[in-house]
Amino acid sequence: MNFTIRHAKSCDCEHIMRLIMELAVYENMSEQVKITSKELERDGFSNHSFFKCLVAEVPEEHQTKEGHTIVGYCLYFYTYSTWEGRVIYMEDLYVMPKFRGNGIGKAMMCRIAQIGRQSECARLQFNVLNWNKPSIEFYKSHGALDLTEKEGWHAMRFEVAAMEKLAQMTVATCATTTT
Amino acid sequence: MAKYILRKAEPKDVSDILRLIKELAKYEEMEDQVILTEKELLEDGFGDHPFYHCIVAEVPKEPQSIEGYTVVGFAMYYFTYDPWIGKLLYLEDFYVMKEYRGYGIGSEIFKKLSHTAVKTRCSGMHFIVAEWNTPSIEFYKRRGASDLSSQEGWRLFEIDKEFLVKMSKE
């Protein structure tokens, strides 16, 4: 099946949002999706973007029964390692089930690797759920290492309520001035 | 202990930042994995497109550390994105020199980071911590952090340069 991988445009946001929801449903976490396509547009396609996105598109003759030609996406951004420097971080990689097996996921990941190398990134990082065996096998077959298993790294999070509480904490110190 | 200040890192701080990065890596028993240079830190943090932001903790010249340092702690962070909830503040490194712990410097840095996250409308503050690092895990959990690896099963994966180069040619 022919397909193209290209950089997303702001007009693709509704489709990216559709696919974000599909991936969240697959991960059994759809109730955690709070963002709208408008916010996605603001955050990814304005002067200061917080992420970049690739989309996978098929020709019209292969469109889905709802008439969609955008069948996959890969949302990424740059992070930084104090050990090695620039890192490219793949936040989401998703291809609609009906279009899997055609090399679309691999093509998007290879494109990310190219982009990462062009930007002099030392590594590609991402998170995968421990039960997601097909994805884990896919990534391991391309040289990925499970750092949680190998080195014991755990992902941690402060949610908004905890952050606001922390921001207002009075810290008893000898004397501080903050700039 | 005498006063200390927290301020935004400046280009002149890269040598101290790298020193503290190496001290933290040594504590994590991964010192030999630090290959970042001062030149890269300078270009990547203070160039046209900063890849990170940094806060440093500085003490006045008099109570400087045994070796004569005045920059005694740092936190490096950047902004990431969660397609479910939006912008996040990601804490990459957070470290205070051993002889300066117990005075609230770490807590004050954390407070400032949280304030930055709230002010910039971040939906969360994320970071990773090694599972054997019990003092740090307790510090974070006391402040309301959840362990996503334990709770939700997230595992951190990485593809290093060798395989990245291979994939980029496919």
mmCIF file of C-alpha atoms in Angstrom:
data_model
loop_
_atom_site.group_PDB
_atom_site.id
_atom_site.type_symbol
_atom_site.label_atom_id
_atom_site.label_comp_id
_atom_site.label_asym_id
_atom_site.label_seq_id
_atom_site.Cartn_x
_atom_site.Cartn_y
_atom_site.Cartn_z
ATOM 1 C CA MET A 1 0.000 0.000 0.000
ATOM 2 C CA ASN A 2 1.377 3.440 -0.896
ATOM 3 C CA PHE A 3 1.627 5.993 1.853
ATOM 4 C CA THR A 4 3.466 9.241 2.576
ATOM 5 C CA ILE A 5 4.978 10.495 5.808
ATOM 6 C CA ARG A 6 4.989 14.284 6.117
ATOM 7 C CA HIS A 7 5.147 17.012 8.734
ATOM 8 C CA ALA A 8 1.709 17.822 10.134
ATOM 9 C CA LYS A 9 0.067 21.168 9.356
ATOM 10 C CA SER A 10 -2.316 23.073 11.621
ATOM 11 C CA CYS A 11 -5.291 21.926 9.530
ATOM 12 C CA ASP A 12 -4.421 18.312 10.470
ATOM 13 C CA CYS A 13 -5.162 18.892 14.167
ATOM 14 C CA GLU A 14 -8.664 17.450 14.105
ATOM 15 C CA HIS A 15 -7.289 14.241 12.581
ATOM 16 C CA ILE A 16 -4.388 14.096 15.038
ATOM 17 C CA MET A 17 -6.915 14.552 17.864
ATOM 18 C CA ARG A 18 -9.006 11.674 16.471
ATOM 19 C CA LEU A 19 -5.959 9.409 16.443
ATOM 20 C CA ILE A 20 -4.818 10.567 19.928
ATOM 21 C CA MET A 21 -8.208 9.420 21.236
ATOM 22 C CA GLU A 22 -7.911 6.066 19.423
ATOM 23 C CA LEU A 23 -4.486 5.457 20.983
ATOM 24 C CA ALA A 24 -5.773 6.433 24.442
ATOM 25 C CA VAL A 25 -8.674 3.969 24.027
ATOM 26 C CA TYR A 26 -6.174 1.223 23.065
ATOM 27 C CA GLU A 27 -4.154 2.063 26.222
ATOM 28 C CA ASN A 28 -7.376 1.863 28.326
ATOM 29 C CA MET A 29 -6.886 5.489 29.426
ATOM 30 C CA SER A 30 -9.308 7.477 27.256
ATOM 31 C CA GLU A 31 -10.843 9.238 30.277
ATOM 32 C CA GLN A 32 -7.457 10.903 30.842
ATOM 33 C CA VAL A 33 -7.606 12.831 27.521
ATOM 34 C CA LYS A 34 -8.490 16.432 28.385
ATOM 35 C CA ILE A 35 -6.995 18.292 25.442
ATOM 36 C CA THR A 36 -8.963 19.659 22.438
ATOM 37 C CA SER A 37 -7.873 20.029 18.807
ATOM 38 C CA LYS A 38 -7.878 23.811 19.336
ATOM 39 C CA GLU A 39 -5.350 23.515 22.174
ATOM 40 C CA LEU A 40 -3.283 21.128 20.057
ATOM 41 C CA GLU A 41 -3.221 23.753 17.313
ATOM 42 C CA ARG A 42 -2.221 26.503 19.727
ATOM 43 C CA ASP A 43 0.514 24.388 21.326
ATOM 44 C CA GLY A 44 1.976 22.853 18.182
ATOM 45 C CA PHE A 45 1.481 25.323 15.387
ATOM 46 C CA SER A 46 2.001 28.810 16.756
ATOM 47 C CA ASN A 47 5.196 30.865 17.152
ATOM 48 C CA HIS A 48 6.446 28.820 20.042
ATOM 49 C CA SER A 49 5.535 25.195 19.555
ATOM 50 C CA PHE A 50 5.851 22.618 22.326
ATOM 51 C CA PHE A 51 5.822 19.647 20.031
ATOM 52 C CA LYS A 52 6.219 18.570 16.415
ATOM 53 C CA CYS A 53 4.207 15.948 14.582
ATOM 54 C CA LEU A 54 4.489 13.641 11.585
ATOM 55 C CA VAL A 55 1.388 12.222 9.918
ATOM 56 C CA ALA A 56 1.023 9.171 7.687
ATOM 57 C CA GLU A 57 -1.328 9.640 4.783
ATOM 58 C CA VAL A 58 -2.740 7.131 2.261
ATOM 59 C CA PRO A 59 -4.118 7.913 -1.219
ATOM 60 C CA GLU A 60 -7.878 8.497 -1.507
ATOM 61 C CA GLU A 61 -8.542 5.027 -2.882
ATOM 62 C CA HIS A 62 -7.406 3.568 0.484
ATOM 63 C CA GLN A 63 -9.296 6.020 2.723
ATOM 64 C CA THR A 64 -11.152 4.698 5.767
ATOM 65 C CA LYS A 65 -14.907 4.115 5.544
ATOM 66 C CA GLU A 66 -15.395 7.520 7.240
ATOM 67 C CA GLY A 67 -13.329 9.091 4.432
ATOM 68 C CA HIS A 68 -10.085 9.710 6.359
ATOM 69 C CA THR A 69 -6.722 9.574 4.584
ATOM 70 C CA ILE A 70 -4.598 10.417 7.642
ATOM 71 C CA VAL A 71 -4.097 7.000 9.237
ATOM 72 C CA GLY A 72 -1.166 7.445 11.618
ATOM 73 C CA TYR A 73 0.821 10.026 13.521
ATOM 74 C CA CYS A 74 3.987 10.470 15.526
ATOM 75 C CA LEU A 75 4.199 13.304 18.036
ATOM 76 C CA TYR A 76 7.693 14.216 19.208
ATOM 77 C CA PHE A 77 9.820 16.929 20.784
ATOM 78 C CA TYR A 78 13.392 17.542 21.901
ATOM 79 C CA THR A 79 14.590 16.886 25.416
ATOM 80 C CA TYR A 80 18.042 17.054 26.993
ATOM 81 C CA SER A 81 20.281 14.603 28.754
ATOM 82 C CA THR A 82 22.912 15.959 31.110
ATOM 83 C CA TRP A 83 25.015 12.950 30.168
ATOM 84 C CA GLU A 84 24.866 13.115 26.372
ATOM 85 C CA GLY A 85 23.085 16.295 25.313
ATOM 86 C CA ARG A 86 20.244 16.542 22.809
ATOM 87 C CA VAL A 87 17.648 13.792 22.752
ATOM 88 C CA ILE A 88 14.658 13.303 20.460
ATOM 89 C CA TYR A 89 11.648 12.077 22.424
ATOM 90 C CA MET A 90 8.838 10.181 20.731
ATOM 91 C CA GLU A 91 5.712 10.885 22.780
ATOM 92 C CA ASP A 92 3.137 9.036 20.644
ATOM 93 C CA LEU A 93 3.443 6.641 17.695
ATOM 94 C CA TYR A 94 0.192 5.248 16.337
ATOM 95 C CA VAL A 95 -1.154 3.631 13.170
ATOM 96 C CA MET A 96 -4.826 2.721 12.782
ATOM 97 C CA PRO A 97 -5.232 -1.091 13.127
ATOM 98 C CA LYS A 98 -6.565 -1.502 9.578
ATOM 99 C CA PHE A 99 -3.356 0.046 8.148
ATOM 100 C CA ARG A 100 -0.798 -1.901 10.155
ATOM 101 C CA GLY A 101 1.542 -4.380 8.533
ATOM 102 C CA ASN A 102 2.446 -1.992 5.703
ATOM 103 C CA GLY A 103 5.577 -0.522 7.276
ATOM 104 C CA ILE A 104 3.942 2.787 8.236
ATOM 105 C CA GLY A 105 4.992 2.681 11.916
ATOM 106 C CA LYS A 106 8.535 1.744 11.005
ATOM 107 C CA ALA A 107 8.689 4.471 8.344
ATOM 108 C CA MET A 108 7.617 7.102 10.874
ATOM 109 C CA MET A 109 10.172 5.882 13.400
ATOM 110 C CA CYS A 110 12.935 5.915 10.764
ATOM 111 C CA ARG A 111 11.954 9.466 9.876
ATOM 112 C CA ILE A 112 12.224 10.397 13.560
ATOM 113 C CA ALA A 113 15.691 8.817 13.626
ATOM 114 C CA GLN A 114 16.678 10.932 10.574
ATOM 115 C CA ILE A 115 15.331 14.108 12.136
ATOM 116 C CA GLY A 116 17.101 13.248 15.375
ATOM 117 C CA ARG A 117 20.440 12.694 13.650
ATOM 118 C CA GLN A 118 20.055 15.911 11.613
ATOM 119 C CA SER A 119 19.575 17.748 14.912
ATOM 120 C CA GLU A 120 22.616 15.972 16.389
ATOM 121 C CA CYS A 121 20.618 13.994 18.923
ATOM 122 C CA ALA A 122 22.448 11.316 20.867
ATOM 123 C CA ARG A 123 19.413 9.101 21.391
ATOM 124 C CA LEU A 124 15.722 8.508 20.864
ATOM 125 C CA GLN A 125 13.647 7.957 24.005
ATOM 126 C CA PHE A 126 10.022 7.015 24.609
ATOM 127 C CA ASN A 127 7.782 5.265 27.137
ATOM 128 C CA VAL A 128 5.801 2.060 26.561
ATOM 129 C CA LEU A 129 3.246 0.355 28.802
ATOM 130 C CA ASN A 130 4.516 -2.911 30.241
ATOM 131 C CA TRP A 131 1.567 -4.943 28.895
ATOM 132 C CA ASN A 132 1.971 -3.613 25.342
ATOM 133 C CA LYS A 133 3.894 -6.647 24.102
ATOM 134 C CA PRO A 134 3.481 -6.023 20.330
ATOM 135 C CA SER A 135 4.946 -2.510 20.694
ATOM 136 C CA ILE A 136 7.738 -3.666 23.023
ATOM 137 C CA GLU A 137 8.732 -6.364 20.531
ATOM 138 C CA PHE A 138 8.585 -3.864 17.646
ATOM 139 C CA TYR A 139 10.880 -1.433 19.462
ATOM 140 C CA LYS A 140 13.293 -4.108 20.716
ATOM 141 C CA SER A 141 13.648 -5.454 17.173
ATOM 142 C CA HIS A 142 15.017 -2.007 16.249
ATOM 143 C CA GLY A 143 17.584 -1.910 19.017
ATOM 144 C CA ALA A 144 15.567 -0.353 21.852
ATOM 145 C CA LEU A 145 16.596 -1.038 25.435
ATOM 146 C CA ASP A 146 14.179 -1.144 28.362
ATOM 147 C CA LEU A 147 15.878 1.223 30.814
ATOM 148 C CA THR A 148 13.248 0.634 33.497
ATOM 149 C CA GLU A 149 14.189 -3.056 33.502
ATOM 150 C CA LYS A 150 17.918 -2.573 32.903
ATOM 151 C CA GLU A 151 18.684 0.407 35.164
ATOM 152 C CA GLY A 152 15.622 0.735 37.395
ATOM 153 C CA TRP A 153 14.339 4.106 36.167
ATOM 154 C CA HIS A 154 10.797 4.955 37.214
ATOM 155 C CA ALA A 155 8.659 7.679 35.616
ATOM 156 C CA MET A 156 7.246 10.033 38.262
ATOM 157 C CA ARG A 157 4.688 12.776 38.141
ATOM 158 C CA PHE A 158 3.342 15.724 40.120
ATOM 159 C CA GLU A 159 -0.177 16.674 39.098
ATOM 160 C CA VAL A 160 -1.543 20.229 39.177
ATOM 161 C CA ALA A 161 -2.875 20.105 42.751
ATOM 162 C CA ALA A 162 0.465 18.882 44.139
ATOM 163 C CA MET A 163 2.376 21.505 42.089
ATOM 164 C CA GLU A 164 0.191 24.350 43.328
ATOM 165 C CA LYS A 165 0.668 23.190 46.908
ATOM 166 C CA LEU A 166 4.444 23.030 46.404
ATOM 167 C CA ALA A 167 4.512 26.472 44.794
ATOM 168 C CA GLN A 168 2.938 27.966 47.889
ATOM 169 C CA MET A 169 4.983 26.105 50.484
ATOM 170 C CA THR A 170 6.836 28.249 52.998
ATOM 171 C CA VAL A 171 10.340 26.960 53.217
ATOM 172 C CA ALA A 172 12.101 27.675 56.512
ATOM 173 C CA THR A 173 15.592 28.719 55.514
ATOM 174 C CA CYS A 174 18.241 30.955 57.011
ATOM 175 C CA ALA A 175 17.700 33.633 54.382
ATOM 176 C CA THR A 176 16.899 33.480 50.707
ATOM 177 C CA THR A 177 16.385 35.807 47.874
ATOM 178 C CA THR A 178 15.049 34.479 44.663
ATOM 179 C CA THR A 179 15.316 36.014 41.254
ATOM 180 C CA MET B 1 24.498 28.612 57.274
ATOM 181 C CA ALA B 2 24.769 31.972 55.585
ATOM 182 C CA LYS B 3 22.505 33.201 52.816
ATOM 183 C CA TYR B 4 22.124 31.635 49.436
ATOM 184 C CA ILE B 5 20.337 32.803 46.311
ATOM 185 C CA LEU B 6 18.550 31.014 43.523
ATOM 186 C CA ARG B 7 18.906 32.534 40.077
ATOM 187 C CA LYS B 8 18.641 31.692 36.400
ATOM 188 C CA ALA B 9 21.859 30.110 35.122
ATOM 189 C CA GLU B 10 24.038 32.280 32.889
ATOM 190 C CA PRO B 11 26.624 31.281 30.249
ATOM 191 C CA LYS B 12 29.426 31.739 32.815
ATOM 192 C CA ASP B 13 27.884 28.948 34.937
ATOM 193 C CA VAL B 14 28.392 26.085 32.441
ATOM 194 C CA SER B 15 31.608 24.899 34.070
ATOM 195 C CA ASP B 16 29.893 24.670 37.489
ATOM 196 C CA ILE B 17 26.821 23.040 35.958
ATOM 197 C CA LEU B 18 28.977 20.355 34.336
ATOM 198 C CA ARG B 19 30.835 19.806 37.621
ATOM 199 C CA LEU B 20 27.531 19.264 39.447
ATOM 200 C CA ILE B 21 26.194 17.035 36.637
ATOM 201 C CA LYS B 22 29.250 14.810 37.110
ATOM 202 C CA GLU B 23 28.816 14.771 40.898
ATOM 203 C CA LEU B 24 25.194 13.663 40.514
ATOM 204 C CA ALA B 25 26.182 11.017 37.947
ATOM 205 C CA LYS B 26 28.812 9.738 40.400
ATOM 206 C CA TYR B 27 26.115 9.434 43.097
ATOM 207 C CA GLU B 28 23.998 7.478 40.559
ATOM 208 C CA GLU B 29 27.073 5.299 39.858
ATOM 209 C CA MET B 30 27.038 6.345 36.202
ATOM 210 C CA GLU B 31 29.878 8.877 36.121
ATOM 211 C CA ASP B 32 31.537 7.347 33.049
ATOM 212 C CA GLN B 33 28.357 7.931 31.020
ATOM 213 C CA VAL B 34 28.709 11.737 31.116
ATOM 214 C CA ILE B 35 30.179 12.723 27.756
ATOM 215 C CA LEU B 36 28.561 16.157 27.525
ATOM 216 C CA THR B 37 31.035 19.055 27.246
ATOM 217 C CA GLU B 38 30.948 22.679 28.441
ATOM 218 C CA LYS B 39 30.848 23.786 24.790
ATOM 219 C CA GLU B 40 27.690 21.722 24.161
ATOM 220 C CA LEU B 41 26.069 22.941 27.377
ATOM 221 C CA LEU B 42 26.776 26.521 26.327
ATOM 222 C CA GLU B 43 25.440 26.123 22.791
ATOM 223 C CA ASP B 44 22.410 24.059 23.830
ATOM 224 C CA GLY B 45 21.363 26.217 26.776
ATOM 225 C CA PHE B 46 22.275 29.724 25.733
ATOM 226 C CA GLY B 47 22.092 29.700 21.940
ATOM 227 C CA ASP B 48 19.263 30.679 19.581
ATOM 228 C CA HIS B 49 17.219 27.621 20.451
ATOM 229 C CA PRO B 50 17.688 26.585 24.074
ATOM 230 C CA PHE B 51 17.130 22.881 24.706
ATOM 231 C CA TYR B 52 17.018 23.365 28.472
ATOM 232 C CA HIS B 53 16.566 25.903 31.286
ATOM 233 C CA CYS B 54 18.611 25.918 34.447
ATOM 234 C CA ILE B 55 18.366 27.356 37.968
ATOM 235 C CA VAL B 56 21.479 27.503 40.149
ATOM 236 C CA ALA B 57 21.881 27.917 43.912
ATOM 237 C CA GLU B 58 24.770 30.173 44.848
ATOM 238 C CA VAL B 59 26.358 31.000 48.204
ATOM 239 C CA PRO B 60 28.409 34.175 48.879
ATOM 240 C CA LYS B 61 32.200 33.909 48.526
ATOM 241 C CA GLU B 62 32.952 33.536 52.251
ATOM 242 C CA PRO B 63 31.226 30.245 53.083
ATOM 243 C CA GLN B 64 32.201 28.758 49.729
ATOM 244 C CA SER B 65 32.744 25.007 49.509
ATOM 245 C CA ILE B 66 36.007 23.355 50.507
ATOM 246 C CA GLU B 67 37.337 23.546 46.925
ATOM 247 C CA GLY B 68 36.280 27.168 46.568
ATOM 248 C CA TYR B 69 32.995 26.793 44.687
ATOM 249 C CA THR B 70 30.097 29.194 45.164
ATOM 250 C CA VAL B 71 27.578 27.439 42.893
ATOM 251 C CA VAL B 72 26.389 24.598 45.127
ATOM 252 C CA GLY B 73 23.208 23.275 43.528
ATOM 253 C CA PHE B 74 21.255 23.268 40.281
ATOM 254 C CA ALA B 75 18.095 22.107 38.584
ATOM 255 C CA MET B 76 17.813 21.586 34.842
ATOM 256 C CA TYR B 77 14.395 21.460 33.211
ATOM 257 C CA TYR B 78 12.611 21.849 29.899
ATOM 258 C CA PHE B 79 9.061 21.801 28.603
ATOM 259 C CA THR B 80 7.556 18.655 27.119
ATOM 260 C CA TYR B 81 4.073 17.784 25.863
ATOM 261 C CA ASP B 82 1.472 15.232 26.802
ATOM 262 C CA PRO B 83 -1.147 14.927 24.039
ATOM 263 C CA TRP B 84 -3.767 14.127 26.711
ATOM 264 C CA ILE B 85 -3.253 17.094 29.020
ATOM 265 C CA GLY B 86 -0.883 19.508 27.272
ATOM 266 C CA LYS B 87 2.314 21.253 28.333
ATOM 267 C CA LEU B 88 4.467 19.746 31.088
ATOM 268 C CA LEU B 89 7.575 20.835 32.951
ATOM 269 C CA TYR B 90 10.137 18.042 32.832
ATOM 270 C CA LEU B 91 12.783 18.008 35.543
ATOM 271 C CA GLU B 92 15.954 16.496 34.089
ATOM 272 C CA ASP B 93 18.433 16.934 36.945
ATOM 273 C CA PHE B 94 18.137 18.252 40.478
ATOM 274 C CA TYR B 95 21.153 18.279 42.795
ATOM 275 C CA VAL B 96 22.597 20.036 45.849
ATOM 276 C CA MET B 97 26.189 19.402 46.964
ATOM 277 C CA LYS B 98 26.340 17.116 50.006
ATOM 278 C CA GLU B 99 27.896 19.692 52.346
ATOM 279 C CA TYR B 100 25.018 22.109 51.597
ATOM 280 C CA ARG B 101 22.109 19.749 52.228
ATOM 281 C CA GLY B 102 19.702 20.101 55.114
ATOM 282 C CA TYR B 103 19.353 23.885 54.783
ATOM 283 C CA GLY B 104 16.282 23.889 52.567
ATOM 284 C CA ILE B 105 18.077 24.679 49.298
ATOM 285 C CA GLY B 106 16.563 21.644 47.556
ATOM 286 C CA SER B 107 13.089 22.461 48.849
ATOM 287 C CA GLU B 108 13.427 26.069 47.723
ATOM 288 C CA ILE B 109 14.576 25.003 44.240
ATOM 289 C CA PHE B 110 11.600 22.659 44.088
ATOM 290 C CA LYS B 111 9.224 25.400 45.146
ATOM 291 C CA LYS B 112 10.595 27.665 42.413
ATOM 292 C CA LEU B 113 10.215 24.918 39.791
ATOM 293 C CA SER B 114 6.635 24.276 40.871
ATOM 294 C CA HIS B 115 5.906 28.004 40.720
ATOM 295 C CA THR B 116 7.356 28.136 37.188
ATOM 296 C CA ALA B 117 5.236 25.149 36.162
ATOM 297 C CA VAL B 118 2.034 26.702 37.539
ATOM 298 C CA LYS B 119 2.840 30.166 36.095
ATOM 299 C CA THR B 120 3.439 28.708 32.612
ATOM 300 C CA ARG B 121 0.192 26.700 32.760
ATOM 301 C CA CYS B 122 1.826 23.283 32.831
ATOM 302 C CA SER B 123 -0.508 20.375 33.523
ATOM 303 C CA GLY B 124 2.129 18.481 35.452
ATOM 304 C CA MET B 125 5.764 18.164 36.401
ATOM 305 C CA HIS B 126 7.435 14.898 35.311
ATOM 306 C CA PHE B 127 10.835 13.339 35.951
ATOM 307 C CA ILE B 128 12.494 9.955 36.384
ATOM 308 C CA VAL B 129 14.182 8.558 39.434
ATOM 309 C CA ALA B 130 16.183 5.341 39.930
ATOM 310 C CA GLU B 131 14.210 2.803 41.952
ATOM 311 C CA TRP B 132 17.083 2.277 44.427
ATOM 312 C CA ASN B 133 17.256 6.022 45.210
ATOM 313 C CA THR B 134 15.055 5.800 48.312
ATOM 314 C CA PRO B 135 15.945 9.227 49.840
ATOM 315 C CA SER B 136 14.964 11.002 46.608
ATOM 316 C CA ILE B 137 11.821 8.900 46.121
ATOM 317 C CA GLU B 138 10.740 9.752 49.686
ATOM 318 C CA PHE B 139 11.499 13.472 49.102
ATOM 319 C CA TYR B 140 9.253 13.441 46.016
ATOM 320 C CA LYS B 141 6.471 11.271 47.466
ATOM 321 C CA ARG B 142 6.281 13.486 50.575
ATOM 322 C CA ARG B 143 5.523 16.312 48.182
ATOM 323 C CA GLY B 144 2.741 14.454 46.369
ATOM 324 C CA ALA B 145 4.529 12.691 43.499
ATOM 325 C CA SER B 146 3.152 9.451 42.064
ATOM 326 C CA ASP B 147 5.232 6.657 40.573
ATOM 327 C CA LEU B 148 3.806 6.097 37.081
ATOM 328 C CA SER B 149 5.994 3.066 36.437
ATOM 329 C CA SER B 150 4.545 1.264 39.469
ATOM 330 C CA GLN B 151 0.997 2.616 39.169
ATOM 331 C CA GLU B 152 0.397 2.484 35.431
ATOM 332 C CA GLY B 153 3.180 0.242 34.109
ATOM 333 C CA TRP B 154 5.130 2.779 32.039
ATOM 334 C CA ARG B 155 8.626 1.656 31.059
ATOM 335 C CA LEU B 156 11.299 4.015 29.742
ATOM 336 C CA PHE B 157 12.907 2.880 26.497
ATOM 337 C CA GLU B 158 15.856 4.212 24.598
ATOM 338 C CA ILE B 159 17.436 3.688 21.186
ATOM 339 C CA ASP B 160 21.042 4.823 21.192
ATOM 340 C CA LYS B 161 23.155 6.480 18.496
ATOM 341 C CA GLU B 162 24.310 3.291 16.793
ATOM 342 C CA PHE B 163 20.763 2.099 16.051
ATOM 343 C CA LEU B 164 19.528 5.639 15.413
ATOM 344 C CA VAL B 165 22.110 6.016 12.633
ATOM 345 C CA LYS B 166 21.121 2.627 11.228
ATOM 346 C CA MET B 167 17.393 3.546 11.218
ATOM 347 C CA SER B 168 18.012 6.956 9.725
ATOM 348 C CA LYS B 169 19.523 5.282 6.672
ATOM 349 C CA GLU B 170 16.587 2.922 6.119
#
